[in-house]
Amino acid sequence: MSEPLLKLTEATIQFGGLIAVNKVSFEIERGQLFGLIGPNGAGKTTCFNLITGVYKPTAGSILFEGKPIGGTPANKIAYKGICRTFQNIRLFGSLSALENVVVGGFLRNRSSLGSALAYFPKAISETERLKGQALELLELVDLRDVANVRSADLAYGMQRRLEIARALATKPKLLLLDEPAAGMNPQEKVELLQMVKTIREQLGVTVLLIEHDMKFVMGLCERIVVLDHGEEIAQGPPEEIRNNPKVISAYLGEAV
Amino acid sequence: MKSPAKFWLTRIVSVVLAIVGAFAAQGAIDGMKNSFVALLFVLAGLYVTLAVSLNLINGITGQFSMGHAAFYMIGAYTAALITKLAWKSQMNPMAWVLLMIVAGAITAALAGLLVGIPSLRLRGDYLAVVTLGFGEIVKIIAKNQEVLGKAYGMNNPLKYQSIFLVVLLAILCIAVCRNLLKTAHGLSFLAVREDEIASAAMGVNLTKVKVSAFVLGSAFAGAAGALYSHGLAFVSPESFSMDMSFLIVTMVVLGGTGSITGTSIAAIVLFLIPEKLRDLSNVKMGMIVGIGIALIITVALIKRAQDHYHKSSPPKAVVVIGLTIAGIMLAAGLGAGLANIPGLAAEVAGSKLRTVLLAVTLVVLMLLRPQGIFGHHEFSWSWVQKVLGKKNVPNVEVAA
Ligand SMILES: Nc1ncnc2c1ncn2[C@@H]1O[C@H](COP(=O)(O)OP(=O)(O)OP(=O)(O)O)[C@@H](O)[C@H]1O
Ligand SMILES: [Mg+2]
């Protein structure tokens, strides 16, 4: 079997007395759609923060393409090929949708700051290239019509999709989606489900996603890991997770 | 993109135009044969450079720096000191001043590097305090060094007041900031202002962006300082007070953080208004009361007008401008009327009003339009058309 794209081994982080993520281990294969679920406060977002370099794990290891990345600064992680969206949308509010996506692509920019200050052809052509690429991504998430609208003025569902486009602009190998369907209506959720599938097919990215909507997760993910109180309580394909007694009790009898 | 030949042609034409424009300004001011006007022009031009360069740090990158006068001072002292030590009268003055501009820019840039590094850890108010403190430290150092003339200051042996160079520097500073904003690099600076966590997650190197902004902004302030130093042939610690840093911040805030044109206009207006008020004769008490009442009514009206619009969309500028004009007329009328009432006819010194007026303007503006007069917009023809509602111009340009 080939080497996993991402491998967490007993990854742990402690905030004072609270162990937010406790010895969590899982492996994500290339091209997989992987789900991360669990009740509120289970430590899912914190897991994302560990993988993307917001926090440094206090113990355990995180390997990306076989190399340790725990504690690497966030911007370097993005460069290595992991990018994310945020649960509580963090767009660049006063920039347009297009500009948001251009910022996403900026890390692969090949012109120097000096060339930008002098407005030399290199900086101009790079900006044009990034804008072109951004427009294609906006097309993919169905936001091309609002390319020049201030992102803060977009509807909620659109903002969520814009976050995905912005993350995709960094050309990630692994895309982390933190509750991408939150606040969307059923119609939008169906479209998003299709969109995530298309993204994986067309761009070949591996996806790790957090989601509370069980229908959404079960319908999309090939493998799921469940956290509760920072600990991993189950792992496996959707049908196994659905019937796992530990998972059912963690969700207090909610229909899973 | 345009073809390379066309690109270089436009580039050469714009450089030539800038030089011709600067010469024209020099000629026009020289023609007036009024040394006071010339001095005002020089200072106003330097303020444009100062405000636009601070805008790069505060407005575009979102790092709240309050010590811009310190970098101006460092440039000014550098030029004065090197000239004192090394200048020989047989040298070409223009070439020397150009050299000093570079020297001032370099020392100020190094100081900017020094301040830029704490900015990586500090945010908002904390950074403001550190930069403010830095300004005071620089002043205290100058006040205690024999070689820098202590509290008295020092003469710059080469007096060289060049409107040409002042204008050219301002144009260069504006051009560099505008260039930045037209490229993806500029967007990464704006992204840092908007959200640091998200910027870092998208791969933006926060350290590089913040330090570049500080170094570049300080370098321009230092270059302006060198021109100040040669223009007045004298520098003293008191000329670079905290008030000056506040004034520059006010220019950026009023002009609209992030807007280069707004900042330039605010710089000129805010520098000239107090200068004009300085020689204002005594004012009747009634006038002040009248203007005060008119101001309150106008602010209330503008607020009401704003509330009529949808929350997320900014209010129409036309309405605000209209109400402001009405307010000014009301103020003039009320002022003139009340001044004739015997009880309110007592006089106060007009020159004392300038600080009050500046403060009041700032407070009113912060209440009505916290994003500054121009907000994040640039003043351009298409913007004017959009404001006037003539045309629905799509905003394809990279907006600040
Ligand atoms: N920086 C921090 N300092 C202290 N505690 C933290 C920090 N970040 C997260 N926590 C705590 O870690 C726990 C897990 O939080 P996390 O945001 O990861 O939950 P989650 O699974 O994403 O929940 P939700 O479904 O509500 O988004 C919470 O108790 C939270 O308060
Ligand atoms: Mg969460």
XYZ file of C-alpha atoms and ligand atoms in Angstrom:
688
model
C 0.000 0.000 0.000
C 1.254 3.471 -0.802
C 2.223 5.973 1.837
C -0.743 7.945 3.288
C -1.035 11.636 2.388
C -1.634 12.654 5.985
C -0.874 10.624 9.052
C -1.629 11.674 12.624
C -0.033 9.567 15.338
C -1.326 10.201 18.855
C -1.553 13.923 18.101
C -2.274 15.800 21.317
C -2.753 19.392 22.389
C -3.356 20.678 25.853
C -4.587 24.175 26.766
C -3.809 24.556 30.468
C -5.848 21.835 32.136
C -7.949 21.037 29.066
C -6.771 18.368 26.666
C -8.607 19.522 23.555
C -7.202 16.784 21.320
C -6.060 13.616 23.050
C -3.896 11.014 21.259
C -5.785 11.159 17.991
C -4.498 8.913 15.209
C -5.764 8.485 11.654
C -4.453 8.132 8.132
C -5.820 9.729 4.995
C -5.088 8.114 1.631
C -4.536 10.179 -1.487
C -7.796 11.035 -3.229
C -9.959 10.058 -0.269
C -13.003 11.945 0.996
C -12.488 11.755 4.727
C -14.954 12.876 7.401
C -14.229 14.187 10.882
C -17.302 14.276 13.106
C -18.208 14.611 16.757
C -20.464 16.595 19.109
C -19.872 20.302 19.842
C -16.553 20.989 21.523
C -15.168 17.567 20.580
C -11.937 19.076 19.280
C -12.558 18.918 15.519
C -11.608 22.501 14.700
C -8.628 22.203 17.035
C -7.533 19.186 14.999
C -7.617 21.390 11.881
C -5.639 24.029 13.743
C -2.979 21.427 14.533
C -2.737 20.229 10.957
C -2.592 23.776 9.515
C 0.035 25.093 11.907
C -2.136 27.424 13.981
C -1.100 25.410 17.053
C 1.884 23.172 17.689
C 0.993 19.721 19.041
C 2.136 19.202 22.632
C 2.733 15.503 21.875
C 2.458 13.054 18.998
C 3.325 13.543 15.359
C 1.709 14.770 12.166
C 3.206 13.550 8.889
C 2.287 15.030 5.521
C 3.631 13.055 2.560
C 5.824 11.250 5.040
C 7.442 14.395 6.454
C 6.735 15.828 9.916
C 4.813 19.121 9.809
C 3.794 19.570 13.464
C 4.650 23.138 14.536
C 5.474 24.387 11.017
C 4.197 27.978 10.554
C 0.777 28.251 8.907
C 1.983 29.955 5.734
C 4.603 27.240 5.103
C 1.966 24.527 5.550
C -0.140 26.205 2.888
C 2.902 26.194 0.637
C 3.444 22.479 1.249
C -0.083 21.824 0.029
C -2.616 21.896 2.853
C -5.279 24.570 2.858
C -8.470 25.080 4.772
C -11.733 26.943 5.119
C -12.960 28.381 8.411
C -15.989 27.421 10.462
C -16.673 31.084 11.266
C -16.056 32.458 7.767
C -12.861 34.477 7.517
C -12.943 36.180 4.151
C -11.074 39.390 3.371
C -14.278 41.378 3.765
C -13.516 44.570 1.895
C -11.883 42.767 -1.028
C -13.964 41.505 -3.923
C -14.654 37.812 -4.435
C -12.078 37.749 -7.219
C -9.446 39.468 -5.101
C -9.995 36.995 -2.279
C -9.193 34.142 -4.630
C -6.172 35.994 -6.061
C -4.750 36.216 -2.523
C -5.189 32.453 -2.288
C -3.115 31.978 -5.427
C -0.504 34.522 -4.390
C 1.759 32.006 -2.663
C 2.615 30.508 -6.060
C 3.338 33.987 -7.444
C 6.670 34.282 -9.212
C 7.298 38.037 -9.236
C 9.284 39.966 -6.655
C 7.984 42.757 -4.443
C 10.401 45.133 -6.177
C 8.864 44.294 -9.523
C 5.406 45.040 -8.083
C 6.501 48.405 -6.649
C 7.924 49.387 -10.023
C 4.918 47.863 -11.834
C 7.203 45.917 -14.113
C 5.811 43.536 -16.780
C 6.628 40.494 -14.650
C 4.400 41.685 -11.786
C 1.644 42.679 -14.191
C 1.635 39.368 -16.028
C 1.700 37.403 -12.769
C -1.276 39.405 -11.490
C -3.124 38.726 -14.739
C -2.300 35.037 -14.496
C -3.582 34.835 -10.917
C -6.755 36.691 -11.872
C -7.328 34.303 -14.754
C -6.873 31.327 -12.480
C -9.148 32.934 -9.883
C -11.907 33.400 -12.452
C -11.735 29.711 -13.356
C -12.090 28.745 -9.712
C -14.997 31.151 -9.257
C -16.610 29.432 -12.229
C -16.110 26.073 -10.519
C -17.914 27.203 -7.357
C -20.529 29.064 -9.383
C -19.552 32.570 -8.274
C -18.302 34.033 -11.520
C -21.217 36.467 -11.727
C -20.287 38.054 -8.421
C -16.541 38.198 -9.061
C -16.405 41.943 -8.465
C -18.727 42.099 -5.478
C -17.247 42.899 -2.089
C -17.027 39.549 -0.335
C -18.618 40.926 2.859
C -21.722 41.773 0.814
C -22.212 38.235 -0.496
C -24.930 35.914 0.771
C -23.895 33.422 3.424
C -23.887 30.354 1.192
C -21.849 32.228 -1.387
C -19.295 33.211 1.227
C -18.856 29.555 2.166
C -18.260 28.616 -1.458
C -15.895 31.556 -1.888
C -13.830 30.240 1.008
C -13.525 26.936 -0.846
C -12.422 28.694 -4.052
C -9.882 30.761 -2.132
C -8.429 27.645 -0.512
C -8.326 25.838 -3.866
C -6.347 28.729 -5.337
C -3.386 27.700 -3.184
C -3.346 24.440 -5.225
C -3.632 22.181 -2.182
C -3.083 18.443 -2.205
C -5.204 18.232 0.931
C -8.253 20.456 1.379
C -9.708 20.875 4.862
C -13.333 22.024 5.042
C -14.642 23.122 8.427
C -18.437 22.742 8.381
C -18.853 23.845 4.757
C -22.616 23.270 4.781
C -23.352 25.109 8.033
C -26.150 27.622 7.589
C -27.033 26.411 4.101
C -30.540 25.423 3.063
C -31.222 21.826 1.835
C -31.048 22.877 -1.812
C -27.654 24.545 -1.310
C -26.417 21.498 0.589
C -27.212 19.196 -2.307
C -25.362 21.515 -4.662
C -22.396 21.712 -2.321
C -22.252 17.920 -2.077
C -22.040 17.706 -5.852
C -19.507 20.531 -5.911
C -17.149 18.781 -3.491
C -17.331 15.612 -5.602
C -16.586 17.595 -8.759
C -13.660 19.313 -7.092
C -12.126 16.002 -6.138
C -12.619 14.578 -9.623
C -11.420 17.620 -11.545
C -8.575 18.804 -9.343
C -7.598 15.507 -7.756
C -7.492 16.932 -4.241
C -7.918 14.878 -1.129
C -10.622 16.242 1.179
C -10.916 16.138 4.957
C -14.141 17.643 6.165
C -15.889 18.442 9.412
C -19.675 18.444 9.249
C -22.578 18.162 11.648
C -25.130 17.247 9.004
C -24.986 13.425 9.124
C -26.804 12.941 5.844
C -24.181 15.134 4.200
C -21.219 13.317 5.776
C -22.575 9.829 5.203
C -23.466 10.680 1.618
C -20.039 12.038 0.822
C -17.297 10.468 2.886
C -15.596 7.152 2.284
C -14.120 6.984 5.729
C -14.995 8.739 8.964
C -13.286 9.351 12.271
C -15.347 10.334 15.311
C -14.072 12.493 18.175
C -15.657 13.069 21.558
C -14.108 15.149 24.336
C -10.852 15.235 22.390
C -10.627 11.470 22.084
C -11.084 9.292 19.069
C -14.046 6.975 19.744
C -14.532 5.326 16.378
C -13.153 5.090 12.883
C -14.333 3.342 9.728
C -16.623 3.489 6.695
C -19.977 5.326 7.088
C -22.180 2.245 7.530
C -19.984 1.005 10.382
C -20.004 4.418 12.076
C -23.765 4.692 11.792
C -24.265 1.549 13.847
C -21.439 2.036 16.337
C -22.944 2.121 19.863
C -20.242 4.496 21.154
C -21.029 6.981 18.433
C -24.741 6.709 19.070
C -24.312 7.368 22.773
C -21.917 10.270 22.113
C -24.665 11.875 20.089
C -27.129 11.115 22.943
C -29.388 8.955 20.887
C -29.658 11.388 18.016
C -30.386 9.607 14.785
C -27.022 9.063 13.165
C -1.279 42.823 -21.231
C 0.076 45.477 -23.516
C 3.012 44.766 -25.789
C 6.457 45.446 -24.284
C 7.159 48.366 -26.629
C 3.893 50.036 -25.693
C 4.546 49.344 -22.029
C 7.950 51.011 -22.000
C 6.628 53.916 -24.032
C 3.877 54.615 -21.485
C 6.402 54.216 -18.730
C 8.843 56.711 -20.257
C 6.050 59.160 -21.007
C 4.801 59.043 -17.414
C 8.289 59.592 -16.013
C 8.832 62.534 -18.340
C 5.418 63.936 -17.405
C 6.263 63.668 -13.714
C 9.526 65.544 -14.218
C 7.886 68.212 -16.372
C 5.099 68.559 -13.801
C 7.594 69.003 -10.993
C 9.467 71.635 -13.015
C 6.222 73.420 -13.769
C 5.352 73.497 -10.068
C 8.782 74.898 -9.306
C 8.368 77.544 -11.999
C 4.874 78.543 -10.892
C 5.873 78.967 -7.247
C 9.133 80.742 -8.092
C 7.137 83.094 -10.295
C 5.117 84.259 -7.284
C 8.282 85.516 -5.615
C 6.799 84.872 -2.220
C 9.083 82.890 0.056
C 6.302 82.150 2.547
C 4.123 80.568 -0.111
C 7.124 78.583 -1.328
C 7.749 77.304 2.183
C 4.100 76.344 2.636
C 4.211 74.505 -0.670
C 7.331 72.595 0.318
C 5.851 71.582 3.664
C 2.514 70.614 2.125
C 4.341 68.482 -0.441
C 6.353 66.776 2.266
C 3.146 66.101 4.204
C 1.703 64.382 1.156
C 4.709 62.044 1.104
C 4.438 61.505 4.855
C 0.718 60.782 4.798
C 0.832 58.514 1.754
C 3.772 56.557 3.166
C 2.038 56.180 6.532
C -1.039 55.062 4.645
C 0.996 52.147 3.358
C 1.604 51.017 6.943
C -1.695 52.017 8.587
C -4.227 52.019 5.804
C -3.063 49.313 3.437
C -1.358 46.865 5.783
C -3.486 47.717 8.826
C -0.619 48.154 11.299
C -1.493 51.052 13.557
C 1.714 53.089 13.685
C 1.699 56.407 15.553
C 5.350 57.338 15.283
C 5.759 58.492 11.714
C 7.323 61.826 12.704
C 10.243 59.854 14.165
C 11.227 58.475 10.758
C 10.874 61.947 9.262
C 13.144 63.214 12.027
C 15.711 60.466 11.478
C 15.942 61.378 7.805
C 16.239 65.072 8.628
C 18.976 64.586 11.225
C 20.860 62.149 9.004
C 21.008 64.716 6.217
C 21.992 67.537 8.591
C 24.697 65.504 10.294
C 26.322 64.079 7.165
C 26.205 67.485 5.472
C 27.807 69.094 8.491
C 30.599 66.535 8.508
C 31.276 66.028 4.830
C 29.825 68.787 2.671
C 32.317 70.927 0.697
C 31.109 74.088 -0.976
C 32.621 73.175 -4.357
C 30.272 70.154 -4.614
C 27.108 70.191 -6.700
C 24.257 71.010 -4.260
C 21.540 69.159 -6.207
C 23.615 65.986 -6.426
C 24.413 66.272 -2.719
C 20.763 66.651 -1.774
C 19.870 63.616 -3.885
C 22.556 61.681 -2.060
C 21.164 62.867 1.284
C 17.658 61.779 0.273
C 19.028 58.291 -0.253
C 20.967 58.431 3.033
C 17.909 59.650 4.946
C 15.790 56.938 3.379
C 18.292 54.242 4.331
C 18.673 55.257 7.992
C 14.927 55.661 8.374
C 14.368 52.292 6.686
C 16.733 50.664 9.177
C 14.769 52.278 12.000
C 11.596 51.008 10.318
C 13.041 47.522 10.394
C 13.664 47.939 14.109
C 10.048 48.954 14.733
C 8.617 46.516 12.202
C 9.897 43.528 14.141
C 7.826 44.130 17.307
C 4.852 44.709 15.042
C 4.949 40.996 14.293
C 3.848 40.264 17.830
C 1.833 43.336 18.685
C -1.510 44.379 17.415
C -3.724 47.440 17.408
C -3.395 49.629 20.464
C -0.238 47.914 21.672
C 1.604 48.633 18.475
C 0.362 52.224 18.592
C 1.891 52.629 22.050
C 5.215 51.098 20.996
C 5.525 53.320 17.929
C 4.527 56.360 19.954
C 7.204 55.468 22.491
C 9.720 55.001 19.705
C 9.053 58.576 18.562
C 9.758 59.895 22.034
C 12.933 57.823 22.383
C 14.315 59.178 19.125
C 13.609 62.724 20.334
C 15.265 62.094 23.692
C 18.356 60.670 22.013
C 18.637 63.784 19.833
C 18.165 66.025 22.865
C 21.054 64.399 24.667
C 23.677 64.057 21.982
C 26.288 66.791 21.726
C 26.887 66.018 18.064
C 23.159 66.433 17.311
C 23.035 69.836 19.003
C 21.064 68.670 22.033
C 17.741 70.450 22.678
C 18.622 73.373 20.426
C 19.020 71.248 17.316
C 21.476 71.738 14.503
C 21.999 73.766 11.378
C 22.205 72.101 8.022
C 25.028 73.954 6.262
C 23.472 73.462 2.836
C 20.213 75.358 2.418
C 18.529 73.982 -0.655
C 14.798 74.430 -0.975
C 13.684 72.489 -4.002
C 10.028 72.373 -4.915
C 11.076 70.238 -7.848
C 12.441 67.477 -5.616
C 9.554 67.745 -3.141
C 7.002 67.241 -5.900
C 9.001 64.455 -7.470
C 9.284 62.598 -4.163
C 5.546 62.904 -3.554
C 4.844 61.599 -7.048
C 7.263 58.710 -6.562
C 5.674 57.785 -3.234
C 2.160 57.887 -4.683
C 3.250 55.923 -7.757
C 4.908 53.197 -5.712
C 1.824 52.731 -3.513
C -0.493 52.756 -6.486
C 1.682 50.227 -8.308
C 1.629 47.969 -5.295
C -2.154 48.080 -5.088
C -2.514 47.186 -8.761
C -0.677 43.913 -8.314
C -1.316 40.674 -6.454
C 1.405 41.730 -4.012
C -0.777 44.647 -2.933
C -3.700 42.310 -2.389
C -1.581 40.275 0.002
C -0.905 43.476 1.997
C -4.624 44.258 2.085
C -5.350 40.662 3.109
C -3.117 41.097 6.148
C -5.144 44.162 7.102
C -8.397 42.247 6.673
C -7.562 39.037 8.523
C -4.151 37.877 9.685
C -5.146 34.311 10.505
C -6.794 33.761 7.148
C -3.858 35.414 5.328
C -1.386 33.091 7.003
C -3.583 30.098 6.204
C -3.508 31.140 2.529
C 0.283 31.152 2.613
C 0.850 34.890 2.980
C 4.102 35.532 4.837
C 2.941 37.951 7.548
C 6.493 38.752 8.627
C 7.570 39.733 5.154
C 4.473 41.828 4.465
C 4.537 43.755 7.742
C 8.271 44.385 7.745
C 8.206 45.444 4.070
C 5.423 47.910 4.806
C 7.315 49.399 7.750
C 10.620 49.600 5.909
C 9.137 51.112 2.773
C 6.912 53.572 4.630
C 9.773 54.698 6.853
C 12.146 55.055 3.912
C 9.806 57.546 2.247
C 9.411 59.470 5.509
C 13.209 59.553 5.844
C 13.617 60.837 2.294
C 11.068 63.566 3.045
C 13.046 64.372 6.202
C 16.207 64.953 4.191
C 14.356 67.428 1.974
C 12.951 69.168 5.054
C 16.426 69.398 6.538
C 17.886 71.070 3.454
C 14.782 73.151 2.815
C 14.828 74.839 6.224
C 18.584 74.439 6.843
C 17.750 73.698 10.452
C 16.452 70.758 12.460
C 15.422 70.620 16.108
C 13.832 67.897 18.244
C 10.757 70.023 18.927
C 9.911 70.222 15.219
C 9.111 66.510 15.235
C 6.660 66.338 18.084
C 4.029 63.779 18.896
C 1.511 66.304 17.535
C 3.073 65.889 14.136
C 2.642 62.115 14.267
C -0.997 62.642 15.272
C -1.507 65.058 12.412
C -0.162 62.534 9.912
C -2.368 59.787 11.351
C -5.335 62.171 11.113
C -4.549 62.753 7.439
C -4.617 59.018 6.770
C -7.764 58.417 8.787
C -9.651 61.377 7.334
C -8.569 60.651 3.803
C -9.771 57.086 4.139
C -7.451 54.357 5.296
C -6.153 52.623 2.247
C -7.083 55.342 -0.239
C -4.012 57.015 -1.724
C -5.832 59.883 -3.380
C -7.955 60.505 -0.308
C -4.878 60.610 1.869
C -3.053 63.026 -0.470
C -5.976 65.433 -0.528
C -6.448 65.199 3.240
C -2.726 65.868 3.735
C -2.834 69.129 1.808
C -6.106 70.313 3.322
C -5.222 69.410 6.893
C -1.835 71.056 6.592
C -3.157 74.247 5.017
C -6.285 74.757 7.159
C -4.390 75.234 10.435
C -1.882 77.441 8.617
C -4.729 79.649 7.413
C -6.353 79.679 10.841
C -3.069 80.772 12.377
C -3.513 84.318 11.098
C -7.228 84.439 11.753
C -8.100 87.547 13.742
C -10.351 87.434 16.768
C -13.667 85.679 16.459
C -16.948 86.590 18.087
C -18.221 84.154 20.688
C -21.606 84.049 18.929
C -19.964 82.758 15.789
C -18.531 79.763 17.617
C -21.834 78.970 19.321
C -23.681 79.322 16.006
C -21.282 77.009 14.205
C -21.544 74.529 17.054
C -25.344 74.412 16.871
C -25.283 74.084 13.090
C -22.776 71.284 13.350
C -24.967 69.289 15.735
C -28.009 69.696 13.485
C -26.041 68.657 10.409
C -24.554 65.596 12.064
C -28.000 64.532 13.244
C -29.414 64.991 9.739
C -26.624 63.063 8.065
C -26.996 60.240 10.575
C -30.710 60.088 9.797
C -30.006 60.017 6.079
C -27.547 57.207 6.580
C -30.020 55.132 8.550
C -32.420 55.231 5.642
C -30.090 53.107 3.604
C -29.673 49.411 3.872
C -27.260 48.543 6.644
C -24.645 46.740 4.583
C -24.398 49.260 1.748
C -22.583 52.515 2.469
C -24.669 55.705 2.227
C -24.738 57.678 -0.990
C -21.937 60.222 -0.898
C -24.104 62.766 -2.738
C -26.553 62.921 0.149
C -23.760 63.358 2.646
C -22.066 66.051 0.585
C -25.391 67.851 0.067
C -26.189 67.845 3.761
C -22.661 68.968 4.560
C -22.997 71.961 2.255
C -26.365 72.767 3.827
C -24.669 72.498 7.204
C -21.945 74.949 6.226
C -24.536 77.463 5.018
C -26.547 76.995 8.179
C -23.390 77.484 10.237
C -22.522 80.695 8.425
C -26.050 82.054 8.888
C -26.400 81.085 12.525
C -22.874 82.318 13.285
C -23.473 85.706 11.717
C -26.853 86.031 13.411
C -25.792 85.029 16.905
C -22.645 87.162 16.755
C -24.891 90.242 16.748
C -26.543 89.331 20.040
C -24.832 91.529 22.646
C -24.292 88.739 25.177
C -22.418 86.674 22.617
C -20.358 89.454 21.092
C -17.233 88.949 23.229
C -14.103 88.064 21.253
C -11.667 85.118 21.417
C -8.323 84.768 19.688
C -8.861 83.060 16.332
C -5.518 81.282 16.348
C -6.526 79.355 19.477
C -9.359 77.778 17.541
C -7.298 75.669 15.197
C -6.611 72.765 17.528
C -10.218 72.731 18.670
C -11.445 72.782 15.108
C -9.180 69.924 14.075
C -10.322 67.812 17.003
C -14.003 68.546 16.356
C -13.642 67.684 12.670
C -12.068 64.380 13.554
C -14.770 63.491 16.085
C -17.581 64.405 13.696
C -15.999 62.426 10.904
C -15.442 59.374 13.048
C -19.119 59.465 13.995
C -20.400 59.888 10.488
C -17.923 58.104 8.324
C -15.453 55.988 10.255
C -13.925 54.683 7.026
C -12.706 58.222 6.154
C -14.027 60.621 3.534
C -12.921 58.459 0.660
C -13.280 55.165 2.486
C -11.290 52.529 0.667
C -12.030 54.174 -2.663
C -9.626 55.910 -4.944
C -10.627 59.234 -6.381
C -10.970 58.607 -10.083
C -13.274 59.608 -12.877
C -15.252 56.392 -12.835
C -15.704 56.768 -9.083
C -17.112 60.288 -9.537
C -19.556 58.959 -12.112
C -20.585 56.158 -9.831
C -21.146 58.520 -6.902
C -23.216 60.842 -9.044
C -25.219 57.817 -10.110
C -24.565 58.566 -13.791
C -23.346 55.175 -14.648
C -23.131 51.808 -13.022
C -19.426 51.367 -13.487
C -18.314 47.865 -12.598
C -15.401 47.983 -10.241
C -12.949 45.791 -12.122
C -9.908 47.610 -10.800
C -8.142 46.204 -7.794
C -9.963 48.120 -5.077
C -8.057 49.100 -1.972
N -6.912 28.357 22.048
C -7.633 27.664 22.938
N -7.445 27.847 24.244
C -8.166 27.133 25.142
N -9.113 26.241 24.816
C -9.356 26.019 23.518
C -8.634 26.713 22.503
N -9.093 26.301 21.292
C -10.049 25.394 21.545
N -10.218 25.216 22.876
C -11.160 24.294 23.500
O -11.007 23.032 22.915
C -12.255 22.369 22.863
C -12.505 21.881 21.469
O -12.849 22.975 20.642
P -13.081 22.871 19.083
O -13.320 24.243 18.578
O -11.995 22.109 18.463
O -14.432 22.055 19.001
P -15.233 21.564 17.739
O -15.239 20.087 17.754
O -14.745 22.228 16.525
O -16.696 22.053 18.102
P -17.833 22.731 17.206
O -18.594 21.602 16.595
O -18.658 23.494 18.175
O -17.163 23.576 16.205
C -13.295 23.349 23.364
O -13.592 23.025 24.715
C -12.610 24.668 23.284
O -13.084 25.558 24.260
Mg -15.438 23.568 15.225
